[in-house]
XYZ file of C-alpha atoms in Angstrom:
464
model
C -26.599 -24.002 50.610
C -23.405 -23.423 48.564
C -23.437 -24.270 44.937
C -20.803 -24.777 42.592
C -20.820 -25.970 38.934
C -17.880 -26.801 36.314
C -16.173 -24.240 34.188
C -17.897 -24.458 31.075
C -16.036 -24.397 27.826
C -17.067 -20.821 27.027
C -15.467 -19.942 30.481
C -12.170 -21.588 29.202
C -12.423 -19.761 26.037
C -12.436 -16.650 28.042
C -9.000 -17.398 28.826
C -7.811 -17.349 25.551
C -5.762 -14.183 24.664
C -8.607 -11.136 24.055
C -8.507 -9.562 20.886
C -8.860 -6.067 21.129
C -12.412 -5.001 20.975
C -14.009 -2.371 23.401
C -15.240 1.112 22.847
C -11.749 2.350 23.280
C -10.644 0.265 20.474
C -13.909 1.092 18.123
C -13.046 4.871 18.899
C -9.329 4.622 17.413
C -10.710 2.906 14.578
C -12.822 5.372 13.691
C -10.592 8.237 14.338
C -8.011 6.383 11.823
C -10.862 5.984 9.551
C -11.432 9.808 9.486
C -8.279 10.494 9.161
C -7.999 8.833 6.096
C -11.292 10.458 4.544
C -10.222 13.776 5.576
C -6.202 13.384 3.909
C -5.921 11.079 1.711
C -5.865 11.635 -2.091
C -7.388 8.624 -3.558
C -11.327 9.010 -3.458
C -11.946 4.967 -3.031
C -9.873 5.948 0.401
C -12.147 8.631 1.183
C -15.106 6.540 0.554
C -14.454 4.278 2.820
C -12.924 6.570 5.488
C -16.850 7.932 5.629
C -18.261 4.835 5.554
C -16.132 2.926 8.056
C -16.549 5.815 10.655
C -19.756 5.755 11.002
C -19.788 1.962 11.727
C -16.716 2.464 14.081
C -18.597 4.652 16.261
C -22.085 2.645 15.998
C -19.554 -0.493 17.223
C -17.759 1.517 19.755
C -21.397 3.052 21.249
C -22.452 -0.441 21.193
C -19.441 -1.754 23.211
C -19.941 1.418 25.927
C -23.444 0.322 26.388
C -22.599 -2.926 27.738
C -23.200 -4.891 24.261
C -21.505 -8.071 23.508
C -18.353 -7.699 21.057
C -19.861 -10.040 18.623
C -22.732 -7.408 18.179
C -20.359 -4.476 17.933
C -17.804 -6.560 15.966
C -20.419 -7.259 13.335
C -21.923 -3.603 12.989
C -17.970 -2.490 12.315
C -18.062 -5.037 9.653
C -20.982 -3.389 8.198
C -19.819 -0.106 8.254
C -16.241 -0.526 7.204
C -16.553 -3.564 5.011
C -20.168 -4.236 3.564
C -21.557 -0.490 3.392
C -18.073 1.103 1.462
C -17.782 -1.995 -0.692
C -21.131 -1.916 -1.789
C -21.137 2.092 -2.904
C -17.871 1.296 -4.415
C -19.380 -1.267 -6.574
C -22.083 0.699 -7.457
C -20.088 3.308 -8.807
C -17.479 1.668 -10.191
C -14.710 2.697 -8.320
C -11.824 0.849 -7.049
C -7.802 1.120 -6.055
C -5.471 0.673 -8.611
C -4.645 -2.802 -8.254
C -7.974 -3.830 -9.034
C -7.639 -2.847 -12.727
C -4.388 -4.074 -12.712
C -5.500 -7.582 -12.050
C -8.090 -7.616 -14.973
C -5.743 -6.064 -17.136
C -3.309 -8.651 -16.672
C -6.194 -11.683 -16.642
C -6.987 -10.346 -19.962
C -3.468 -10.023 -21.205
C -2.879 -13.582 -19.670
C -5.815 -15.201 -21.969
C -4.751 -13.144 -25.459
C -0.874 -12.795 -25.239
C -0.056 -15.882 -22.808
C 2.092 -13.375 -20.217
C 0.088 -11.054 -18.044
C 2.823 -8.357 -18.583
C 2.590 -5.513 -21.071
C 6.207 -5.638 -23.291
C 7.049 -2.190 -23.340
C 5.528 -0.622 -20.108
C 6.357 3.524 -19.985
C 3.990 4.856 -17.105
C 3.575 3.427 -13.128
C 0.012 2.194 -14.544
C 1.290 0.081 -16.833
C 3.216 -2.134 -14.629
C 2.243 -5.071 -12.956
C 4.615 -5.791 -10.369
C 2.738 -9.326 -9.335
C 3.813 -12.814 -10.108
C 1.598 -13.914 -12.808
C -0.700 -16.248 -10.478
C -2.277 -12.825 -9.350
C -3.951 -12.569 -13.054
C -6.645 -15.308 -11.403
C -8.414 -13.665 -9.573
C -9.186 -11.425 -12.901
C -10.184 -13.959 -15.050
C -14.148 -14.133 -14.498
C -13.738 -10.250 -14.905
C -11.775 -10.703 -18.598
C -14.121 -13.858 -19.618
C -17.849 -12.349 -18.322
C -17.121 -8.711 -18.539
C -16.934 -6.248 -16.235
C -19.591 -6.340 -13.386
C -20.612 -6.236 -9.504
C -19.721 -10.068 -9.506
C -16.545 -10.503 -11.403
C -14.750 -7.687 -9.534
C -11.749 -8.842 -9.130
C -11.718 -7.567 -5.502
C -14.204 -10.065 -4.319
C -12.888 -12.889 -5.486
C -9.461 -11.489 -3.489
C -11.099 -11.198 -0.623
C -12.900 -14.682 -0.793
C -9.756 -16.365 -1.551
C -8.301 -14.619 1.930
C -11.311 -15.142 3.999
C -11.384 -18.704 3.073
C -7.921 -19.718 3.559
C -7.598 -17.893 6.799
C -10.721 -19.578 8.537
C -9.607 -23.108 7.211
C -5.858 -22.159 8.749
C -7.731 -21.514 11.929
C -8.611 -23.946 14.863
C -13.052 -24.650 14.234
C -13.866 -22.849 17.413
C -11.746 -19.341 16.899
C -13.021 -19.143 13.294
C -15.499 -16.713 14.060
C -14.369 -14.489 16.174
C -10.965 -13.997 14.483
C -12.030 -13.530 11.668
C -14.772 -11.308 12.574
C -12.224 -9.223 14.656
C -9.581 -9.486 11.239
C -12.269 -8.081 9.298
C -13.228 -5.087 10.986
C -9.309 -3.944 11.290
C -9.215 -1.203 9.287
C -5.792 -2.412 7.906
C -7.347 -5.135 6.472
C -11.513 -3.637 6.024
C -9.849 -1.107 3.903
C -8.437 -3.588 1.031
C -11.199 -5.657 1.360
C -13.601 -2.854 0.249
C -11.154 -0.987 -2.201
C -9.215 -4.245 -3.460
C -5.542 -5.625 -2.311
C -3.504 -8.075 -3.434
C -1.748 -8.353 -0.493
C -4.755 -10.120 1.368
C -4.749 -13.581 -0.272
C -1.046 -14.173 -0.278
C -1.340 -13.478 3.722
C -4.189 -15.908 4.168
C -2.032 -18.845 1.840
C 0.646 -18.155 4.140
C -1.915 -19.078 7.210
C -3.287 -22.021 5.763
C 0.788 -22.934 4.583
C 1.854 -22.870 8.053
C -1.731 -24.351 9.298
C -1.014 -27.313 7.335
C 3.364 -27.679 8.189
C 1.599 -27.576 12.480
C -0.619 -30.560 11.788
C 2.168 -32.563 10.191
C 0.793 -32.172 6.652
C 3.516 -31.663 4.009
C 1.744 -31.685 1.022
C -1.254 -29.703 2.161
C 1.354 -27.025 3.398
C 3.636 -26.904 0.462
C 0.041 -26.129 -2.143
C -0.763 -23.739 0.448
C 2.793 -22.415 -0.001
C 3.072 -22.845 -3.791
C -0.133 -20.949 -4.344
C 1.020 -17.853 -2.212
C 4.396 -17.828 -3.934
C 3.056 -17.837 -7.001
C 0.667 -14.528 -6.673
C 3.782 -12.337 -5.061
C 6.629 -12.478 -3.279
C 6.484 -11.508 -0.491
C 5.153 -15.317 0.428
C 8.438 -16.385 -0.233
C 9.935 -16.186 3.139
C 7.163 -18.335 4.345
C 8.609 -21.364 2.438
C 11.675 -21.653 4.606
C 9.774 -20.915 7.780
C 7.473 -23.891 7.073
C 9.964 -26.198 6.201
C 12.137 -25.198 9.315
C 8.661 -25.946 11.477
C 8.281 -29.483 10.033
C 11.965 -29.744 10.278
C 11.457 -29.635 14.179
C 9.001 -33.167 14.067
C 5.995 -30.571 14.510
C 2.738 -32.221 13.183
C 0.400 -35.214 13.515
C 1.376 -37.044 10.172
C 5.160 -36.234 10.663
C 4.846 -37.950 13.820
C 2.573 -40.740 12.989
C 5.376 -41.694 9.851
C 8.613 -40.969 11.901
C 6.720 -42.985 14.873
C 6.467 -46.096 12.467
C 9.390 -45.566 10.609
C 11.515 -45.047 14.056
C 9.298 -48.122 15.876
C 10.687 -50.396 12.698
C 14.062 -49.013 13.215
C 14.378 -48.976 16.815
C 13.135 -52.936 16.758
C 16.448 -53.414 13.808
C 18.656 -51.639 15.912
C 17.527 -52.974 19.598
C 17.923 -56.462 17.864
C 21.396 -56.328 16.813
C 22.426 -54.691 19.874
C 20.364 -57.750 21.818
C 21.963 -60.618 19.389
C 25.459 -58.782 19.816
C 25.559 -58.997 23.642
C 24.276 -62.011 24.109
C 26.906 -63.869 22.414
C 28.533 -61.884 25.459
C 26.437 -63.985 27.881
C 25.555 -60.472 30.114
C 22.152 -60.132 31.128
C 23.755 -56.392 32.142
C 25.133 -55.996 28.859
C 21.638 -57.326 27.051
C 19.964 -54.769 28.637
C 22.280 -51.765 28.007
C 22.937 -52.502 25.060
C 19.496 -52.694 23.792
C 18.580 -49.248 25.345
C 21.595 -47.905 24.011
C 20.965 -49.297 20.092
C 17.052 -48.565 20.624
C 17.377 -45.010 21.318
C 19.992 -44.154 18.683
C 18.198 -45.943 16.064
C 14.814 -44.031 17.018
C 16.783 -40.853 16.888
C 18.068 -41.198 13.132
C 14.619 -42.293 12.397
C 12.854 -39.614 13.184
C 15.806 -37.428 11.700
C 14.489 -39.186 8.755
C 11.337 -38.849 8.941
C 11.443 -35.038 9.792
C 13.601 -34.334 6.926
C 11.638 -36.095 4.467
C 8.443 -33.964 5.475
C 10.310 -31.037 4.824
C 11.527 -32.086 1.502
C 8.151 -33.150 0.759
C 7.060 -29.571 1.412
C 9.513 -27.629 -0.050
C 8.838 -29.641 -3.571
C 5.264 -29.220 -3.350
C 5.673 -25.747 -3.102
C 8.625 -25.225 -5.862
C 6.411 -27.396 -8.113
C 3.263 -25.833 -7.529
C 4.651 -22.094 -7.971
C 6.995 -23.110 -11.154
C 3.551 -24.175 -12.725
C 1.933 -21.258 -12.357
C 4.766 -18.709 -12.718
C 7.194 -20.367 -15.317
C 4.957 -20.623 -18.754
C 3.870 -17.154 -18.408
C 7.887 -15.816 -17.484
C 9.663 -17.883 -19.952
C 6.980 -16.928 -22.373
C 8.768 -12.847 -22.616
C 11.659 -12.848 -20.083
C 12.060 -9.081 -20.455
C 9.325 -8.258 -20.021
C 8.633 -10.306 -16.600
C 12.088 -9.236 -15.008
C 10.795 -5.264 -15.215
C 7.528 -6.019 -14.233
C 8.442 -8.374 -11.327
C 12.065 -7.394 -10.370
C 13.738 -3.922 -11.763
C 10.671 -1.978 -11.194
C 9.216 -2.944 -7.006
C 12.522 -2.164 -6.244
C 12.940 1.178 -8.156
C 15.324 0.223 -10.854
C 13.009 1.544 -13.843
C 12.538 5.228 -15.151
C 9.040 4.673 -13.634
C 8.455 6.047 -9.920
C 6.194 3.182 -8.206
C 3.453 4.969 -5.954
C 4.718 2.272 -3.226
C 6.018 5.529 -1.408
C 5.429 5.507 2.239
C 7.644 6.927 4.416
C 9.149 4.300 5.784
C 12.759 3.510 6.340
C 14.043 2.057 3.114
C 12.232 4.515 0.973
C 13.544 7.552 3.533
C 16.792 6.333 2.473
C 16.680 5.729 -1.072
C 14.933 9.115 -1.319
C 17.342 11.540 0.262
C 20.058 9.554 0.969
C 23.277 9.679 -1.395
C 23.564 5.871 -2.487
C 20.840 5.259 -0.275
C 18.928 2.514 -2.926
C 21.623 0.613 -2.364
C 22.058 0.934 1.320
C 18.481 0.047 1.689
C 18.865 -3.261 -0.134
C 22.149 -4.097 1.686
C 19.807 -3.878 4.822
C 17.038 -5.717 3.369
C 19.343 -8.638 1.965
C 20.596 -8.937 6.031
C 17.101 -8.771 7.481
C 16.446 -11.649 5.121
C 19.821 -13.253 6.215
C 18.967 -13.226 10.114
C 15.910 -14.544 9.483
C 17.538 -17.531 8.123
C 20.295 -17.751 10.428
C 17.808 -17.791 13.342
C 15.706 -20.795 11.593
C 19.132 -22.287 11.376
C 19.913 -21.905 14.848
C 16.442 -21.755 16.839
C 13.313 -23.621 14.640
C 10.567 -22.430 15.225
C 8.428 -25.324 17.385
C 4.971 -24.444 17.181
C 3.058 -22.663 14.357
C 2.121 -19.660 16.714
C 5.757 -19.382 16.728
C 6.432 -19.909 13.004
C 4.078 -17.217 12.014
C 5.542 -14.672 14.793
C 8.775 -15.373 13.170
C 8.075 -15.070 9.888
C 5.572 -12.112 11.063
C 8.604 -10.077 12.370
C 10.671 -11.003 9.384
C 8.256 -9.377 6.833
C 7.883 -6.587 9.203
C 11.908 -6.050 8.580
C 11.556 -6.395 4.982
C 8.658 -3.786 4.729
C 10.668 -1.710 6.373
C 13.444 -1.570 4.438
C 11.898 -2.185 0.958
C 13.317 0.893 -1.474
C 9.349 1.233 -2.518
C 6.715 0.597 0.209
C 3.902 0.976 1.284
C 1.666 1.194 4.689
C -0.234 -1.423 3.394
C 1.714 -3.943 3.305
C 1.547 -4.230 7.062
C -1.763 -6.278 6.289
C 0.937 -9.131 5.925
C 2.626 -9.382 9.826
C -0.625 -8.124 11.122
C -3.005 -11.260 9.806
C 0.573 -13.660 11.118
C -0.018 -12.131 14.199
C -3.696 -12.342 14.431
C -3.674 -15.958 13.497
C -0.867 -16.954 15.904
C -2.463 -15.260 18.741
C -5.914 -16.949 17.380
C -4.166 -20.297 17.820
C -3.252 -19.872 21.674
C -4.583 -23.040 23.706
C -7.595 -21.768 25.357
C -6.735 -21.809 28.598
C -2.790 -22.339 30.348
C -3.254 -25.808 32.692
C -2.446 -23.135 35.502
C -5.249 -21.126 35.080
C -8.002 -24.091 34.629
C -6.676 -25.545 37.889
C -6.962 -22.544 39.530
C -10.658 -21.972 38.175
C -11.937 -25.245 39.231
C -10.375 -24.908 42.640
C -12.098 -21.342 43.078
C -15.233 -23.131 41.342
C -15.127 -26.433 42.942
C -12.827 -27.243 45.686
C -13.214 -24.196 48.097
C -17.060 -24.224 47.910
C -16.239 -28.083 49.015
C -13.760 -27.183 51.533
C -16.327 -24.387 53.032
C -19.471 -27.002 53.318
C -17.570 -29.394 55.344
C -15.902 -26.823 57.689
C -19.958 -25.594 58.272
C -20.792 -29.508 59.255
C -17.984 -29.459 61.565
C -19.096 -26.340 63.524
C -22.673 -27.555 63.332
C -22.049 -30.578 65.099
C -19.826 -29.487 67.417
């Protein structure tokens, strides 16, 4: 006898976009992972080239074996995560940003600015807005240790905020998969700033999707105060609540435009029935109750937005104004003159990538690299302007592609900074519905309605 049985929701969750994670994928991993320990210069790099190899090809054996991908996703995060993190702890090594961070915590509690007032060598700039000095401050008020590092509390802050930007049942395996990238595994064993700005800039455009203004614009204000880089997220969220995205824009702009709709259909009902038209009554009323349901939720829309964007300009000017205004000069060539290359001091943010190519070994190329930085971040806005993003998933890929643009043609950059349009993309892609309505009904035909279909075609022939 034929049997059949429902999909299950782990069979719809099978639908949802696959990230990568088979033994091909564990083998590139690990080959990048070498790479670095066998070229790079910096020996945090090289410690955690050796140690993330060796978990990349544990995960990738695992994966050729037949073994699930949350086993061999969680021996990767061992190996490049846990296993160089914990040596590097032990030893007391760590990238450069690291000590920046408690430098500038400590600096931030004595002097009241983070910044040093007469900086001379790369070392003793910190090109971060001063909210970055947070994550230093257990290091600069308990010492140095394995627990104040300033990397872990970077990395918490990231983890965190990306899982709570998430949907509850692709916490897990996104960020299992996020954390065994080696673009990300690597700063979260040798330290990067650039981690918890990308997860605020999740949980920012989490919060604009649900219809949340103010949760969005903290989100937002938090990120834009630590560097900024979040900044272009700010527009991007505002243009996505612009569009009426969100559960509490749409529960206010459906009161506010049920109130105004019943104002407007009234008039428009008292108006033609002086007229004496039944006809008229009627078209009328449509007529008045759909206009006056459109400029509500106009309203509405744009008050979510404004919402957000003061949230965030409040929240940011809090943390970055007192410790700016407190030595101006000091916080303009720290923040502004030297990431883009205007100080005696050569940043090592020196990738070879497009804006630095030019700048480099072009003939007025530092400013032709900014021209084409200033229009990347021009199109970006023109295309909010013109096409909104409607969906987070979208939001993020936009503002994903627009930081990709920017990295690009930054006059100092870095590989690293990737980490930023590669988490976007991870969490838009994490955020795909679980299954399109095509597919299920497909399924639960192949499932349910042939096996049907097949049993009563057998009855017929039997009893003929």
């Amino acid at each position: 006898m034929a049997t059949f049985a429902l999909p299950t929701p782990s069979d719809l969750h099978r639908d949802r976009p696959a990230l990568p994670g088979d033994a091909a994928w564990w083998a590139f991993c690990a080959a990048t992972a070498l790479a670095l320990a066998a070229f790079s210069s910096l020996g945090p790099h090289r410690v955690w080239g050796a140690a993330a190899a060796l978990g990349y090809v544990a995960a990738a054996v695992l994966a050729a074996r037949g073994r699930s991908p949350r086993t061999a996703g969680a021996v990767a995060v061992t190996g490049a995560v846990l296993l160089p993190l914990l040596v590097l702890l032990a030893v007391d090594r760590a990238q450069l940003e690291v000590d920046v961070v408690a430098r500038s915590a400590g600096l931030l509690l004595s002097e009241g600015t983070p910044y040093l007032e007469r900086p001379v060598t790369p070392e003793d700039f910190n090109p971060y807005l001063p909210g970055m000095a947070a994550f230093g401050i257990p290091e600069a008020v308990a010492g140095p240790g394995p627990l104040t590092d300033p990397r872990l509390w970077m990395g918490a802050a990231f983890l965190g905020a990306f899982a709570l930007a998430l949907p509850t049942g692709a916490r897990r395996e996104a960020a299992r998969w996020l954390a065994a990238c080696p673009l990300v595994a690597l700063p979260l064993a040798v330290g990067g700033v650039d981690l918890p700005v990308a997860g605020l800039m999740c949980l920012g455009l989490a919060g604009a999707g649900q219809g949340r203004p103010g949760r969005a614009g903290l989100a937002l204000g938090l990120a834009a105060a630590l560097k900024w880089t979040a900044w272009p997220a700010v527009p991007v969220a505002l243009a996505l609540l612009a569009t009426g995205c969100g559960g509490e824009g749409r529960r206010e702009s459906r009161a506010a435009r049920g109130d105004a709709g019943r104002r407007g259909s009234r008039e428009a009902l008292e108006d033609a029935g002086r007229r004496g038209s039944r006809e008229a009554l009627e078209d009328a009323g449509r007529r008045g109750s759909r206009k006056a349901l459109e400029d509500a939720g106009r309203r509405g829309r744009r008050a979510a937005a404004l919402r957000c964007g003061l949230v965030a300009l409040l929240t940011a000017a809090a943390l970055v104004l007192p410790a700016a205004l407190r030595d101006p000069g000091a916080f303009r060539s720290h923040v502004v003159d030297f990431p883009l290359g205007l100080t005696g001091a050569v940043s090592s943010a020196a990738s070879p990538l497009p804006g630095h190519l030019l700048a480099t070994h072009v003939p007025g190329g530092r400013t032709l690299a900014l021209l084409l930085l200033g229009a990347s971040a021009l199109l970006l806005a023109v295309s909010l302007l013109v096409r909104p993003p409607g969906t987070p998933s979208a939001a993020a890929a936009r503002l994903a592609l627009g930081l990709l643009l920017a990295i690009a043609f930054m006059p100092a950059s870095r590989f690293g900074y990737l980490v930023h349009p590669l988490v976007l993309a991870a969490w838009a892609l994490a955020r795909q519905p679980p299954a399109h309505p095509h597919r299920i009904r497909e399924r639960v035909r192949v499932l349910v309605i042939d096996p049907v279909r097949a049993r009563v075609r057998r009855r017929k022939q039997v009893s003929r």
